[in-house]
XYZ file of N, CA and C in Angstrom:
777
model
N -35.470 52.022 68.735
C -36.212 50.957 68.030
C -36.715 49.937 69.037
N -37.830 49.278 68.691
C -38.327 48.212 69.585
C -37.317 47.090 69.647
N -37.362 46.364 70.743
C -36.368 45.322 70.991
C -36.393 44.212 69.943
N -37.562 43.972 69.341
C -37.654 42.833 68.416
C -37.028 43.138 67.058
N -36.588 44.399 66.773
C -35.893 44.697 65.527
C -34.392 44.364 65.590
N -33.845 44.386 66.855
C -32.404 44.181 67.000
C -31.903 42.814 66.501
N -32.558 41.661 66.738
C -32.074 40.376 66.166
C -32.010 40.397 64.645
N -33.014 41.061 63.987
C -33.013 41.125 62.523
C -31.820 41.915 62.002
N -31.517 43.066 62.661
C -30.376 43.886 62.240
C -29.064 43.151 62.421
N -28.919 42.464 63.571
C -27.680 41.706 63.842
C -27.507 40.580 62.815
N -28.609 39.877 62.446
C -28.533 38.778 61.474
C -28.105 39.274 60.108
N -28.644 40.430 59.677
C -28.245 41.000 58.387
C -26.775 41.377 58.368
N -26.296 41.948 59.493
C -24.885 42.327 59.579
C -23.980 41.109 59.487
N -24.366 39.985 60.109
C -23.560 38.754 60.066
C -23.504 38.196 58.649
N -24.668 38.171 57.955
C -24.698 37.653 56.583
C -23.834 38.498 55.651
N -23.833 39.808 55.864
C -23.040 40.682 55.029
C -21.548 40.466 55.246
N -21.171 40.125 56.462
C -19.753 39.913 56.777
C -19.228 38.594 56.233
N -20.114 37.603 56.022
C -19.674 36.291 55.521
C -19.245 36.410 54.061
N -18.234 35.585 53.595
C -17.813 35.619 52.177
C -18.914 35.065 51.280
N -19.000 35.624 50.090
C -20.043 35.187 49.150
C -19.723 33.778 48.644
N -20.697 32.896 48.541
C -20.464 31.521 48.044
C -20.101 31.530 46.564
N -19.190 30.621 46.176
C -18.790 30.499 44.778
C -19.842 29.693 44.024
N -20.378 30.333 43.007
C -21.415 29.676 42.216
C -20.756 28.817 41.145
N -21.274 27.662 40.991
C -20.763 26.736 39.978
C -21.243 27.209 38.611
N -20.293 27.362 37.668
C -20.666 27.898 36.358
C -21.504 26.888 35.595
N -22.310 27.439 34.702
C -23.140 26.560 33.861
C -22.249 25.682 33.005
N -21.120 26.243 32.554
C -20.223 25.471 31.689
C -19.653 24.259 32.393
N -19.375 24.421 33.739
C -18.783 23.304 34.466
C -19.775 22.179 34.674
N -21.074 22.492 34.554
C -22.066 21.437 34.747
C -22.330 20.652 33.480
N -21.760 21.113 32.348
C -21.965 20.374 31.107
C -21.186 19.066 31.143
N -21.739 18.010 30.591
C -20.989 16.743 30.557
C -19.782 16.853 29.655
N -18.735 16.156 29.997
C -17.526 16.174 29.199
C -17.797 15.576 27.825
N -17.149 16.197 26.822
C -17.329 15.733 25.464
C -16.690 14.355 25.303
N -17.454 13.421 24.748
C -16.954 12.072 24.582
C -15.869 12.050 23.503
N -14.853 11.250 23.714
C -13.785 11.132 22.735
C -14.302 10.420 21.500
N -14.052 10.991 20.345
C -14.525 10.396 19.111
C -13.634 9.240 18.693
N -14.241 8.300 17.992
C -13.480 7.125 17.591
C -12.358 7.482 16.633
N -12.495 8.612 15.908
C -11.459 8.996 14.961
C -10.317 9.755 15.591
N -10.444 10.180 16.839
C -9.383 10.929 17.509
C -8.506 9.957 18.289
N -7.402 9.575 17.692
C -6.537 8.618 18.365
C -5.103 8.942 18.002
N -4.185 8.289 18.702
C -2.761 8.493 18.456
C -2.142 7.147 18.129
N -1.340 7.158 17.094
C -0.688 5.943 16.667
C 0.808 6.156 16.692
N 1.531 5.068 16.926
C 2.978 5.152 16.923
C 3.533 5.011 15.531
N 4.804 4.661 15.410
C 5.428 4.575 14.098
C 5.905 3.185 13.776
N 5.116 2.172 14.107
C 5.507 0.788 13.907
C 4.680 0.187 12.789
N 5.202 0.075 11.549
C 4.404 -0.455 10.456
C 4.054 -1.914 10.630
N 4.820 -2.683 11.421
C 4.494 -4.074 11.618
C 3.258 -4.252 12.481
N 2.927 -3.241 13.264
C 1.697 -3.264 14.047
C 0.616 -2.427 13.386
N 0.860 -2.048 12.136
C -0.076 -1.252 11.354
C -0.331 0.094 12.014
N 0.683 0.605 12.664
C 0.594 1.914 13.289
C 1.674 2.775 12.656
N 1.246 3.853 11.968
C 2.190 4.565 11.139
C 2.543 5.950 11.632
N 1.546 6.724 12.028
C 1.814 8.121 12.279
C 0.809 8.657 13.266
N 1.144 9.796 13.877
C 0.211 10.431 14.791
C -0.905 11.099 14.013
N -2.127 10.900 14.484
C -3.299 11.477 13.843
C -3.824 12.593 14.727
N -3.989 13.761 14.150
C -4.522 14.905 14.878
C -5.396 15.683 13.915
N -6.691 15.835 14.249
C -7.598 16.502 13.332
C -7.293 17.978 13.167
N -6.450 18.543 14.011
C -6.090 19.950 13.866
C -4.999 20.141 12.820
N -4.419 19.006 12.309
C -3.364 19.094 11.308
C -3.636 18.080 10.211
N -2.995 18.254 9.090
C -3.066 17.246 8.052
C -2.329 16.007 8.536
N -2.769 14.818 8.189
C -2.155 13.596 8.707
C -0.713 13.426 8.269
N 0.178 13.507 9.230
C 1.580 13.102 9.061
C 2.254 13.704 7.845
N 2.004 14.998 7.592
C 2.672 15.622 6.463
C 4.183 15.620 6.662
N 4.603 15.734 7.935
C 6.018 15.890 8.196
C 6.807 14.612 8.023
N 6.158 13.436 8.013
C 6.927 12.209 7.891
C 6.753 11.548 6.530
N 6.242 12.302 5.562
C 6.180 11.781 4.215
C 7.497 12.072 3.497
N 7.971 11.085 2.760
C 9.240 11.203 2.066
C 8.960 11.402 0.583
N 9.558 12.396 -0.008
C 9.348 12.676 -1.416
C 10.323 11.859 -2.255
N 9.816 10.981 -3.155
C 10.718 10.191 -3.990
C 11.530 11.089 -4.924
N 12.698 10.584 -5.294
C 13.574 11.316 -6.199
C 12.981 11.303 -7.605
N 12.975 12.451 -8.266
C 12.456 12.534 -9.622
C 13.468 11.941 -10.599
N 12.972 11.064 -11.491
C 13.815 10.369 -12.453
C 13.368 10.749 -13.863
N 14.308 11.019 -14.783
C 13.928 11.305 -16.169
C 13.185 10.120 -16.789
N 12.249 10.406 -17.672
C 11.479 9.348 -18.323
C 12.390 8.566 -19.259
N 12.485 7.234 -19.116
C 13.350 6.426 -19.987
C 12.904 6.497 -21.449
N 13.873 6.419 -22.351
C 13.590 6.482 -23.781
C 13.801 5.143 -24.479
N 14.348 4.179 -23.772
C 14.535 2.851 -24.352
C 14.544 1.805 -23.239
N 14.321 0.551 -23.655
C 14.262 -0.527 -22.687
C 15.659 -0.886 -22.169
N 15.707 -1.209 -20.889
C 16.921 -1.717 -20.253
C 16.487 -2.538 -19.041
N 17.418 -3.287 -18.496
C 17.101 -4.067 -17.305
C 16.774 -3.137 -16.136
N 17.441 -1.989 -16.072
C 17.174 -1.027 -15.010
C 15.739 -0.506 -15.092
N 15.280 -0.225 -16.305
C 13.900 0.238 -16.489
C 12.935 -0.847 -16.058
N 13.181 -2.070 -16.493
C 12.300 -3.184 -16.150
C 12.208 -3.373 -14.642
N 13.346 -3.266 -13.956
C 13.367 -3.494 -12.517
C 12.879 -2.284 -11.717
N 12.695 -1.148 -12.376
C 12.177 0.027 -11.678
C 10.650 0.042 -11.639
N 9.994 -0.843 -12.394
C 8.540 -0.853 -12.452
C 7.963 -1.388 -11.147
N 6.968 -0.689 -10.616
C 6.281 -1.212 -9.428
C 5.508 -2.470 -9.813
N 5.093 -3.248 -8.812
C 4.607 -4.606 -9.059
C 3.404 -4.660 -10.005
N 2.454 -3.739 -9.864
C 1.263 -3.780 -10.710
C 1.584 -3.376 -12.130
N 2.464 -2.373 -12.310
C 2.857 -1.961 -13.657
C 3.637 -3.086 -14.343
N 4.441 -3.804 -13.557
C 5.175 -4.946 -14.120
C 4.202 -6.006 -14.626
N 3.147 -6.285 -13.874
C 2.128 -7.230 -14.328
C 1.476 -6.762 -15.623
N 1.183 -5.465 -15.703
C 0.554 -4.917 -16.907
C 1.474 -5.062 -18.115
N 2.760 -4.807 -17.926
C 3.722 -4.963 -19.013
C 3.783 -6.420 -19.465
N 3.766 -7.336 -18.518
C 3.767 -8.769 -18.875
C 2.530 -9.121 -19.694
N 1.379 -8.616 -19.263
C 0.133 -8.904 -19.974
C 0.148 -8.314 -21.380
N 0.626 -7.070 -21.521
C 0.667 -6.436 -22.838
C 1.669 -7.119 -23.754
N 2.752 -7.621 -23.182
C 3.718 -8.368 -23.992
C 3.078 -9.640 -24.535
N 2.315 -10.316 -23.695
C 1.603 -11.520 -24.141
C 0.617 -11.171 -25.249
N -0.072 -10.035 -25.108
C -1.022 -9.603 -26.133
C -0.318 -9.339 -27.467
N 0.872 -8.740 -27.378
C 1.612 -8.415 -28.594
C 2.145 -9.651 -29.308
N 2.183 -10.779 -28.610
C 2.644 -12.023 -29.232
C 1.490 -12.868 -29.745
N 0.262 -12.293 -29.739
C -0.858 -12.966 -30.394
C -1.851 -13.660 -29.480
N -1.705 -13.523 -28.181
C -2.635 -14.155 -27.246
C -3.563 -13.101 -26.616
N -4.543 -13.577 -25.853
C -5.506 -12.686 -25.202
C -5.363 -12.836 -23.685
N -4.548 -11.982 -23.056
C -4.351 -12.099 -21.602
C -5.486 -11.441 -20.821
N -5.715 -11.932 -19.620
C -6.715 -11.348 -18.721
C -6.100 -11.262 -17.327
N -5.852 -10.014 -16.867
C -5.262 -9.816 -15.543
C -6.297 -10.054 -14.453
N -5.851 -10.614 -13.332
C -6.747 -10.810 -12.195
C -6.911 -9.492 -11.446
N -7.931 -9.418 -10.619
C -8.222 -8.197 -9.884
C -7.255 -7.996 -8.723
N -7.238 -6.753 -8.232
C -6.441 -6.448 -7.037
C -6.977 -7.268 -5.862
N -6.066 -7.775 -5.040
C -6.469 -8.579 -3.886
C -6.034 -10.024 -4.064
N -6.743 -10.923 -3.395
C -6.408 -12.346 -3.490
C -6.628 -12.831 -4.916
N -5.551 -13.354 -5.546
C -5.646 -13.783 -6.945
C -5.535 -15.285 -7.115
N -5.463 -16.013 -5.997
C -5.376 -17.462 -6.093
C -4.063 -17.954 -6.658
N -3.017 -17.128 -6.636
C -1.717 -17.549 -7.147
C -1.541 -17.319 -8.632
N -2.493 -16.635 -9.285
C -2.413 -16.369 -10.725
C -2.580 -14.869 -10.952
N -1.673 -14.279 -11.728
C -1.771 -12.861 -12.070
C -2.402 -12.654 -13.437
N -2.140 -13.577 -14.367
C -2.652 -13.436 -15.733
C -3.148 -14.787 -16.231
N -4.364 -14.793 -16.743
C -4.903 -15.947 -17.457
C -4.695 -15.687 -18.943
N -4.199 -16.691 -19.656
C -3.872 -16.527 -21.070
C -4.826 -17.363 -21.920
N -5.403 -16.687 -22.913
C -6.350 -17.345 -23.811
C -5.885 -17.175 -25.251
N -6.335 -18.075 -26.108
C -6.191 -17.882 -27.540
C -7.462 -17.216 -28.044
N -7.337 -16.274 -28.964
C -8.540 -15.610 -29.481
C -9.575 -16.617 -29.992
N -10.787 -16.466 -29.509
C -11.870 -17.341 -29.948
C -12.011 -18.620 -29.161
N -11.098 -18.876 -28.201
C -11.163 -20.106 -27.399
C -11.487 -19.722 -25.963
N -12.525 -20.366 -25.405
C -13.019 -19.987 -24.082
C -12.116 -20.455 -22.952
N -11.539 -21.647 -23.081
C -10.716 -22.204 -22.006
C -9.312 -21.617 -22.057
N -8.768 -21.284 -20.881
C -7.417 -20.726 -20.803
C -6.388 -21.757 -21.235
N -5.387 -21.301 -21.974
C -4.321 -22.196 -22.419
C -3.096 -22.102 -21.522
N -3.087 -21.115 -20.625
C -1.941 -20.974 -19.736
C -2.211 -19.974 -18.617
N -1.368 -20.009 -17.615
C -1.445 -19.052 -16.508
C -0.055 -18.477 -16.256
N -0.025 -17.261 -15.722
C 1.238 -16.569 -15.496
C 1.235 -15.956 -14.100
N 2.344 -16.108 -13.418
C 2.585 -15.415 -12.151
C 3.733 -14.445 -12.362
N 3.595 -13.199 -11.822
C 4.607 -12.161 -12.008
C 5.138 -11.703 -10.651
N 6.432 -11.484 -10.587
C 7.051 -10.958 -9.372
C 8.063 -9.883 -9.747
N 7.781 -8.651 -9.353
C 8.726 -7.555 -9.585
C 9.714 -7.520 -8.429
N 10.542 -8.540 -8.383
C 11.517 -8.684 -7.311
C 12.910 -8.439 -7.868
N 13.603 -7.513 -7.248
C 14.963 -7.196 -7.665
C 15.979 -7.530 -6.584
N 15.613 -7.278 -5.332
C 16.579 -7.377 -4.239
C 16.874 -8.817 -3.829
N 15.957 -9.752 -4.097
C 16.239 -11.145 -3.752
C 15.587 -12.059 -4.773
N 16.076 -13.280 -4.847
C 15.648 -14.229 -5.867
C 14.325 -14.904 -5.487
N 13.593 -15.311 -6.507
C 12.349 -16.056 -6.287
C 12.720 -17.490 -5.936
N 12.212 -17.965 -4.807
C 12.532 -19.307 -4.337
C 11.569 -20.360 -4.834
N 11.719 -21.550 -4.288
C 10.945 -22.692 -4.774
C 9.492 -22.649 -4.314
N 9.199 -22.006 -3.200
C 7.843 -22.029 -2.654
C 6.799 -21.444 -3.617
N 6.958 -20.189 -4.105
C 5.954 -19.670 -5.038
C 5.900 -20.444 -6.352
N 7.036 -21.011 -6.762
C 7.062 -21.807 -7.989
C 6.240 -23.083 -7.796
N 6.401 -23.736 -6.649
C 5.628 -24.933 -6.337
C 4.130 -24.622 -6.288
N 3.796 -23.462 -5.715
C 2.394 -23.080 -5.618
C 1.772 -22.868 -6.999
N 2.525 -22.253 -7.913
C 1.997 -22.045 -9.265
C 1.806 -23.376 -9.984
N 2.716 -24.301 -9.787
C 2.578 -25.620 -10.400
C 1.347 -26.332 -9.837
N 1.061 -26.117 -8.552
C -0.131 -26.702 -7.954
C -1.404 -26.122 -8.540
N -1.411 -24.811 -8.823
C -2.579 -24.181 -9.446
C -2.780 -24.722 -10.858
N -1.695 -24.942 -11.580
C -1.796 -25.510 -12.923
C -2.478 -26.875 -12.894
N -2.100 -27.698 -11.924
C -2.712 -29.021 -11.806
C -4.178 -28.916 -11.401
N -4.490 -28.030 -10.484
C -5.867 -27.869 -10.020
C -6.782 -27.347 -11.114
N -6.314 -26.383 -11.886
C -7.116 -25.770 -12.939
C -7.026 -26.525 -14.256
N -6.192 -27.575 -14.284
C -6.008 -28.388 -15.494
C -5.549 -27.526 -16.668
N -4.559 -26.660 -16.385
C -3.965 -25.813 -17.411
C -2.624 -26.418 -17.810
N -2.427 -26.574 -19.102
C -1.253 -27.311 -19.574
C 0.041 -26.521 -19.453
N -0.019 -25.188 -19.594
C 1.206 -24.407 -19.633
C 1.191 -23.306 -18.570
N 2.378 -22.994 -18.104
C 2.509 -21.925 -17.123
C 3.832 -21.205 -17.271
N 3.836 -19.925 -16.900
C 5.062 -19.132 -16.910
C 5.159 -18.343 -15.611
N 6.351 -18.277 -15.079
C 6.633 -17.464 -13.906
C 7.652 -16.416 -14.339
N 7.218 -15.145 -14.362
C 8.076 -14.064 -14.849
C 8.490 -13.185 -13.678
N 9.781 -12.963 -13.547
C 10.292 -12.055 -12.519
C 11.211 -11.024 -13.163
N 11.322 -9.871 -12.540
C 12.271 -8.866 -13.035
C 13.675 -9.144 -12.525
N 13.792 -10.116 -11.625
C 15.092 -10.496 -11.071
C 15.522 -11.879 -11.517
N 15.789 -12.752 -10.529
C 16.285 -14.090 -10.821
C 15.588 -15.123 -9.945
N 15.862 -16.400 -10.223
C 15.344 -17.516 -9.444
C 16.491 -18.215 -8.729
N 16.171 -18.882 -7.637
C 17.182 -19.663 -6.927
C 17.462 -20.950 -7.695
N 18.591 -21.559 -7.394
C 18.938 -22.827 -8.038
C 17.913 -23.903 -7.701
N 17.379 -23.882 -6.494
C 16.366 -24.876 -6.094
C 15.096 -24.731 -6.928
N 14.694 -23.488 -7.194
C 13.498 -23.263 -8.010
C 13.711 -23.755 -9.435
N 14.885 -23.481 -9.996
C 15.181 -23.926 -11.357
C 15.200 -25.454 -11.450
N 15.750 -26.096 -10.421
C 15.792 -27.561 -10.428
C 14.399 -28.157 -10.250
N 13.544 -27.472 -9.514
C 12.210 -27.996 -9.221
C 11.350 -28.133 -10.469
N 11.528 -27.268 -11.453
C 10.649 -27.280 -12.631
C 11.207 -28.138 -13.765
N 12.315 -28.794 -13.544
C 12.856 -29.661 -14.595
C 11.863 -30.779 -14.907
N 11.527 -30.902 -16.189
C 10.561 -31.907 -16.616
C 9.117 -31.447 -16.512
N 8.875 -30.268 -15.982
C 7.521 -29.721 -15.870
C 7.258 -28.720 -16.994
N 5.995 -28.541 -17.308
C 5.623 -27.600 -18.361
C 5.416 -26.194 -17.778
N 6.340 -25.801 -16.930
C 6.325 -24.487 -16.302
C 7.664 -23.821 -16.578
N 7.627 -22.685 -17.246
C 8.843 -21.994 -17.639
C 9.120 -20.836 -16.693
N 10.356 -20.774 -16.199
C 10.775 -19.681 -15.331
C 11.540 -18.658 -16.168
N 11.065 -17.412 -16.160
C 11.626 -16.366 -17.004
C 12.234 -15.284 -16.113
N 13.537 -15.102 -16.217
C 14.234 -14.081 -15.431
C 14.055 -12.708 -16.084
N 14.511 -11.676 -15.381
C 14.437 -10.339 -15.934
C 15.226 -10.204 -17.224
N 16.410 -10.808 -17.274
C 17.227 -10.771 -18.484
C 16.515 -11.461 -19.644
N 15.887 -12.588 -19.374
C 15.173 -13.310 -20.423
C 13.962 -12.517 -20.918
N 13.244 -11.894 -19.989
C 12.068 -11.119 -20.378
C 12.480 -9.896 -21.191
N 13.581 -9.243 -20.790
C 14.081 -8.103 -21.542
C 14.472 -8.520 -22.958
N 15.116 -9.676 -23.110
C 15.494 -10.167 -24.437
C 14.264 -10.418 -25.294
N 13.189 -10.937 -24.669
C 11.952 -11.174 -25.403
C 11.319 -9.863 -25.863
N 11.385 -8.829 -25.003
C 10.861 -7.508 -25.384
C 11.651 -6.957 -26.565
N 12.961 -7.104 -26.520
C 13.799 -6.576 -27.592
C 13.641 -7.342 -28.901
N 13.063 -8.520 -28.870
C 12.780 -9.279 -30.087
C 11.510 -8.803 -30.781
N 10.747 -7.945 -30.096
C 9.548 -7.394 -30.716
C 9.949 -6.375 -31.781
N 9.071 -6.114 -32.760
C 9.333 -5.022 -33.703
C 9.509 -3.703 -32.965
N 10.248 -2.787 -33.558
C 10.594 -1.524 -32.900
C 9.363 -0.752 -32.461
N 8.307 -0.744 -33.287
C 7.112 0.019 -32.923
C 6.393 -0.597 -31.720
N 6.444 -1.923 -31.601
C 5.826 -2.574 -30.444
C 6.662 -2.355 -29.184
N 7.990 -2.352 -29.341
C 8.839 -2.046 -28.193
C 8.529 -0.655 -27.657
N 8.378 0.316 -28.585
C 8.083 1.686 -28.171
C 6.715 1.766 -27.519
N 5.724 1.070 -28.060
C 4.370 1.094 -27.488
C 4.371 0.475 -26.089
N 5.130 -0.605 -25.923
C 5.193 -1.259 -24.616
C 5.922 -0.376 -23.607
N 6.961 0.326 -24.045
C 7.691 1.234 -23.150
C 6.797 2.396 -22.718
N 5.982 2.902 -23.644
C 5.063 3.985 -23.298
C 4.073 3.537 -22.231
N 3.606 2.301 -22.324
C 2.699 1.759 -21.303
C 3.434 1.621 -19.970
N 4.679 1.174 -20.038
C 5.446 0.895 -18.822
C 5.741 2.152 -18.015
N 6.136 3.234 -18.695
C 6.627 4.420 -17.967
C 5.630 5.573 -17.994
N 4.402 5.302 -18.351
C 3.383 6.348 -18.351
C 2.979 6.696 -16.913
N 3.036 7.988 -16.569
C 2.625 8.413 -15.231
C 3.595 7.934 -14.159
N 3.060 7.675 -12.994
C 3.866 7.244 -11.849
C 4.031 5.727 -11.905
N 5.134 5.278 -12.483
C 5.347 3.851 -12.679
C 6.247 3.231 -11.610
N 6.733 4.049 -10.681
C 7.656 3.549 -9.667
C 7.014 3.403 -8.292
N 6.043 4.240 -7.978
C 5.367 4.154 -6.685
C 4.450 2.942 -6.664
N 4.589 2.041 -5.696
C 3.791 0.814 -5.709
C 2.300 1.059 -5.524
N 1.534 0.178 -6.128
C 0.079 0.172 -5.979
C -0.282 -0.596 -4.723
N -1.285 -0.122 -3.994
C -1.724 -0.840 -2.800
C -2.282 -2.202 -3.202
N -1.785 -3.288 -2.638
C -2.253 -4.623 -3.032
C -3.667 -4.948 -2.549
N -4.234 -4.094 -1.699
C -5.578 -4.361 -1.191
C -6.647 -3.495 -1.843
N -6.367 -2.188 -2.002
C -7.404 -1.299 -2.532
C -7.068 -0.710 -3.890
N -5.829 -0.864 -4.367
C -5.494 -0.435 -5.715
C -5.049 0.998 -5.861
N -4.977 1.783 -4.786
C -4.516 3.164 -4.866
C -3.001 3.244 -4.790
N -2.452 4.383 -5.200
C -1.009 4.586 -5.099
C -0.626 4.804 -3.639
N 0.426 4.120 -3.212
C 0.834 4.182 -1.819
C 1.687 5.430 -1.553
N 1.902 5.722 -0.278
C 2.674 6.880 0.152
C 3.904 6.409 0.911
N 5.042 7.000 0.600
C 6.277 6.652 1.300
C 6.282 7.325 2.659
N 6.352 6.505 3.718
C 6.318 7.010 5.084
C 7.705 6.902 5.725
N 7.981 7.859 6.572
C 9.255 7.861 7.296
C 9.090 7.064 8.579
N 9.923 6.041 8.747
C 9.845 5.210 9.931
C 10.171 5.985 11.197
N 9.546 5.595 12.285
C 9.762 6.245 13.582
C 10.685 5.378 14.438
N 11.698 5.996 15.034
C 12.594 5.242 15.911
C 13.394 4.211 15.140
N 13.245 2.941 15.536
C 14.021 1.867 14.929
C 13.411 1.371 13.625
N 12.218 1.838 13.283
C 11.533 1.319 12.103
C 11.999 2.038 10.840
N 12.179 1.280 9.782
C 12.641 1.833 8.518
C 11.484 2.510 7.783
N 11.859 3.292 6.753
C 10.838 3.874 5.887
C 10.052 2.744 5.220
N 8.798 3.000 4.924
C 7.946 1.963 4.349
C 6.846 2.614 3.523
N 6.234 1.819 2.661
C 5.101 2.270 1.861
C 3.819 1.983 2.639
N 2.988 2.990 2.769
C 1.710 2.827 3.458
C 0.567 3.310 2.589
N -0.596 2.726 2.778
C -1.767 3.122 1.992
C -2.295 4.460 2.508
N -2.562 5.431 1.619
C -3.099 6.721 2.067
C -4.522 6.626 2.592
N -5.171 5.468 2.401
C -6.537 5.288 2.889
C -6.594 4.772 4.324
N -5.438 4.715 4.994
C -5.417 4.282 6.392
C -6.311 5.206 7.236
N -7.101 4.700 8.180
C -7.115 3.332 8.713
C -8.085 2.382 8.003
N -8.779 2.869 6.970
C -9.699 1.978 6.263
C -8.938 0.844 5.595
N -7.778 1.154 5.043
C -6.911 0.135 4.441
C -5.571 0.175 5.161
N -5.102 -0.958 5.648
C -3.906 -1.010 6.478
C -2.735 -1.721 5.802
N -2.750 -1.760 4.479
C -1.680 -2.455 3.758
C -0.365 -1.678 3.846
N 0.730 -2.397 3.937
C 2.076 -1.810 3.911
C 2.964 -2.648 3.007
N 3.995 -2.027 2.477
C 4.983 -2.723 1.669
C 6.377 -2.275 2.104
N 7.330 -3.173 1.963
C 8.712 -2.857 2.315
C 9.263 -1.841 1.315
N 9.987 -0.867 1.814
C 10.594 0.157 0.978
C 12.071 -0.166 0.745
N 12.462 -0.206 -0.509
C 13.862 -0.405 -0.863
C 14.392 0.891 -1.473
N 15.387 1.488 -0.843
C 15.868 2.800 -1.276
C 16.440 2.787 -2.677
N 16.935 1.640 -3.134
C 17.537 1.589 -4.461
C 16.502 1.412 -5.565
N 15.200 1.363 -5.195
C 14.151 1.204 -6.195
C 13.347 2.470 -6.371
N 13.726 3.589 -5.709
C 12.977 4.831 -5.827
C 13.767 5.828 -6.648
């Protein structure tokens, strides 16, 4: 061969001996997928509004939901039945009891109620004749603070009469505070006695309203849906959480003796 072919042959031999370069895959050149705002991890601290781990590959926190104990439907009124009612059902029972005694109650909406749960009217009269605050509290007594607040609303709204109804009891300070005021404090025992003074058919109708459906699971105080019992993580106790989380972040304290 002519001399000028030899450099070309040697160059080809060198290129063939060199290792082939690693080509970057098309997939590796794609930009990384941005993390979506809904893909996040939460701890188990209800006080920080963080309840459970969220993973779109699984149903949300199925493993930490606690199933309430099934209870037979009550057939008659008792203090235990009254104290088993969740807060919204207790308000409804109070309102229906007022209706059965000849007045026209109007419950306030879910959310901020201005310290009033029920406005009481006489049929045919536009101005309210009274206001009612309800507390389905069993584990501790109603103190003077909420009682003082209700008395303040009565003065502001120029309503002559008021009632504070609880399924439990009031503190001695609260009872002393209303002496001489037109505000009546009604304990669970007193309210039960008033229910039992109704005719038998009205007692039965009121009981049917009270225990219809899920009357023990609390209603979300912000959005009105039934809450879900969540299992606390670590040092945190079980608690009621809104199933609409994270859109609604309401929580309620869970008392094991009320489920």
